[in-house]
Structures are given as C-alpha cells and as structure tokens.
C-alpha cells in the first residue's frame, strides 16, 4: 500500500475553519470543559476511550483529575500534509503543568473532508495503533 503525502497550503476558508476549531479545542482543554474538549477530539479517539469505560474516558479528557492542570500555550504551526481530501496539520504546543514546565508537545489537526471540518488528536493518540485512523501522514 502506498500513500501519497503532499505538503500543501490551505485556502483562506480552510484556514479560517481550522483556526476557529483549534481555538475552541485549546480553550476547552485549558478551561477543563471536558465535553466540548471530547467533542472537538477526533471521533475515533472518543470511541476508543469510551470503549474502555467511564473512568478511563473521564481521566483522558479531564484536565482536573489528579491535579494535572495542564495548559496548552504558544501554539506553533509545523507542517501540513494531504492525501486527496484527507488533510493533516501538525503543531507544536507548550504543555505547562504543575509537574512539568514548558514541555514541547505535538498536536494534530485532521480533516477528512477537504478542510470543512477539523478534529484534533494529541501526540499519544495520533500514534496509538489501537485507534484506527484511515491515514497517518506523519511519522514519529
């Protein structure tokens, strides 16, 4: 199986939609709005953690449990790749918590419909083989 991964730029409309969704995602995470945060996360990630039970789901999507209090800041665009209507964008974000200060962290935006709708994955979920994404255009 060969996958054609092409670096691309987004149209103004695609960029606008992505930026609005990304802002909502980061705000939901930082404000600990668990339901909105899960709603903006890729549906296959939500399905995977739902299948593991309520406590695992809540632990994964909640920022308050175990005093994690992780905040995303300093978002930096890295690269965009596409394969047909499948578009992925990689960002680096600062992950600041009580335990770790300023750890670099990758965040992925994925659209399967040519940039009309965007969902997000953190770096652990993006590379989690148990989450059956149709494509993964980035490698570790």
Tab-separated table of C-alpha atoms in Angstrom:
chain	number	residue	atom	x	y	z
A	1	UNK	CA	0.000	0.000	0.000
A	2	UNK	CA	1.452	3.357	-0.939
A	3	UNK	CA	0.256	6.651	0.429
A	4	UNK	CA	0.922	9.887	-1.337
A	5	UNK	CA	1.635	12.549	1.256
A	6	UNK	CA	1.947	16.000	-0.207
A	7	UNK	CA	2.766	19.155	1.661
A	8	UNK	CA	0.102	21.712	0.951
A	9	UNK	CA	-1.196	25.083	1.875
A	10	UNK	CA	-4.762	25.691	2.916
A	11	UNK	CA	-7.183	28.098	1.272
A	12	UNK	CA	-8.320	31.100	3.294
A	13	UNK	CA	-11.637	29.398	4.059
A	14	UNK	CA	-9.965	26.147	5.174
A	15	UNK	CA	-7.521	28.101	7.324
A	16	UNK	CA	-10.355	30.099	8.903
A	17	UNK	CA	-12.339	26.963	9.771
A	18	UNK	CA	-9.264	25.273	11.207
A	19	UNK	CA	-8.312	28.290	13.308
A	20	UNK	CA	-11.824	28.608	14.764
A	21	UNK	CA	-11.968	24.919	15.694
A	22	UNK	CA	-8.408	24.903	17.028
A	23	UNK	CA	-9.116	27.931	19.237
A	24	UNK	CA	-12.212	26.182	20.614
A	25	UNK	CA	-10.224	22.977	21.232
A	26	UNK	CA	-7.441	24.721	23.144
A	27	UNK	CA	-9.902	26.847	25.133
A	28	UNK	CA	-11.984	23.762	26.016
A	29	UNK	CA	-8.833	21.965	27.158
A	30	UNK	CA	-7.457	24.876	29.158
A	31	UNK	CA	-10.860	25.667	30.735
A	32	UNK	CA	-11.403	21.981	31.551
A	33	UNK	CA	-14.619	21.825	29.539
A	34	UNK	CA	-14.474	18.042	29.237
A	35	UNK	CA	-17.500	17.569	26.970
A	36	UNK	CA	-16.501	20.262	24.468
A	37	UNK	CA	-12.889	19.056	24.540
A	38	UNK	CA	-14.037	15.499	23.741
A	39	UNK	CA	-16.434	16.844	21.089
A	40	UNK	CA	-13.557	18.520	19.225
A	41	UNK	CA	-11.307	15.473	19.523
A	42	UNK	CA	-11.278	13.041	16.605
A	43	UNK	CA	-14.358	10.738	16.902
A	44	UNK	CA	-12.241	7.568	16.725
A	45	UNK	CA	-10.281	8.720	19.780
A	46	UNK	CA	-13.526	9.396	21.657
A	47	UNK	CA	-14.894	5.987	20.618
A	48	UNK	CA	-11.707	4.239	21.754
A	49	UNK	CA	-11.686	5.828	25.217
A	50	UNK	CA	-15.461	5.365	25.588
A	51	UNK	CA	-14.993	1.648	24.985
A	52	UNK	CA	-12.553	1.482	27.913
A	53	UNK	CA	-15.130	2.709	30.425
A	54	UNK	CA	-16.302	5.920	32.033
A	55	UNK	CA	-13.378	6.390	34.412
A	56	UNK	CA	-10.771	5.967	31.646
A	57	UNK	CA	-12.743	8.320	29.387
A	58	UNK	CA	-13.055	10.991	32.083
A	59	UNK	CA	-9.407	10.626	33.079
A	60	UNK	CA	-8.285	11.059	29.474
A	61	UNK	CA	-10.441	14.087	28.690
A	62	UNK	CA	-10.445	15.834	32.055
A	63	UNK	CA	-7.738	18.298	32.959
A	64	UNK	CA	-8.711	18.449	36.640
A	65	UNK	CA	-8.286	14.870	37.790
A	66	UNK	CA	-5.118	14.004	39.665
A	67	UNK	CA	-4.252	17.718	39.728
A	68	UNK	CA	-2.914	17.546	36.168
A	69	UNK	CA	-3.959	21.118	35.415
A	70	UNK	CA	-2.162	21.083	32.091
A	71	UNK	CA	-2.384	24.228	29.980
A	72	UNK	CA	-1.596	24.459	26.266
A	73	UNK	CA	0.191	27.649	25.206
A	74	UNK	CA	2.468	29.026	22.478
A	75	UNK	CA	0.982	27.144	19.547
A	76	UNK	CA	3.403	26.890	16.622
A	77	UNK	CA	2.471	25.602	13.157
A	78	UNK	CA	4.888	22.974	11.849
A	79	UNK	CA	3.670	21.292	8.668
A	80	UNK	CA	0.621	20.380	6.591
A	81	UNK	CA	0.253	17.187	4.539
A	82	UNK	CA	-2.602	15.910	2.435
A	83	UNK	CA	-3.770	12.873	0.509
A	84	UNK	CA	-6.845	13.757	-1.548
A	85	UNK	CA	-9.460	15.267	0.778
A	86	UNK	CA	-7.570	13.965	3.849
A	87	UNK	CA	-5.589	16.855	5.359
A	88	UNK	CA	-3.378	16.777	8.441
A	89	UNK	CA	-1.626	19.635	10.160
A	90	UNK	CA	0.987	19.284	12.860
A	91	UNK	CA	1.593	21.867	15.572
A	92	UNK	CA	3.974	22.137	18.472
A	93	UNK	CA	2.431	23.485	21.631
A	94	UNK	CA	3.842	24.166	25.061
A	95	UNK	CA	2.373	21.892	27.694
A	96	UNK	CA	2.654	23.563	31.074
A	97	UNK	CA	1.676	21.731	34.236
A	98	UNK	CA	2.490	21.597	37.904
A	99	UNK	CA	4.664	18.545	37.224
A	100	UNK	CA	6.414	19.643	34.036
A	101	UNK	CA	7.214	23.149	32.910
A	102	UNK	CA	7.233	24.050	29.234
A	103	UNK	CA	7.375	20.597	27.700
A	104	UNK	CA	7.173	20.602	23.887
A	105	UNK	CA	4.167	18.611	22.740
A	106	UNK	CA	2.715	17.784	19.341
A	107	UNK	CA	-0.897	18.337	18.405
A	108	UNK	CA	-2.515	17.126	15.165
A	109	UNK	CA	-5.477	18.573	13.278
A	110	UNK	CA	-7.228	16.214	10.847
A	111	UNK	CA	-9.865	16.856	8.214
A	112	UNK	CA	-11.274	14.003	6.151
A	113	UNK	CA	-13.497	16.270	4.031
A	114	UNK	CA	-11.104	18.712	2.425
A	115	UNK	CA	-10.910	21.169	5.322
A	116	UNK	CA	-14.609	21.706	6.040
A	117	UNK	CA	-14.480	20.016	9.458
A	118	UNK	CA	-11.483	19.585	11.738
A	119	UNK	CA	-10.819	17.284	14.684
A	120	UNK	CA	-7.785	17.084	16.915
A	121	UNK	CA	-5.532	14.475	18.462
A	122	UNK	CA	-2.726	14.754	20.932
A	123	UNK	CA	0.552	13.086	20.018
A	124	UNK	CA	-0.074	9.923	22.076
A	125	UNK	CA	-3.450	9.328	20.438
A	126	UNK	CA	-2.202	10.120	16.934
A	127	UNK	CA	0.359	7.311	17.134
A	128	UNK	CA	-1.865	4.910	19.156
A	129	UNK	CA	-2.281	1.904	16.840
A	130	UNK	CA	-5.471	0.831	18.629
A	131	UNK	CA	-7.141	3.981	17.260
A	132	UNK	CA	-7.933	3.027	13.638
A	133	UNK	CA	-7.292	6.245	11.715
A	134	UNK	CA	-7.630	5.789	7.945
A	135	UNK	CA	-4.282	7.503	7.448
A	136	UNK	CA	-1.351	8.804	9.427
A	137	UNK	CA	0.643	11.099	7.175
A	138	UNK	CA	3.216	11.968	9.834
A	139	UNK	CA	5.685	9.562	11.393
A	140	UNK	CA	7.461	9.666	14.738
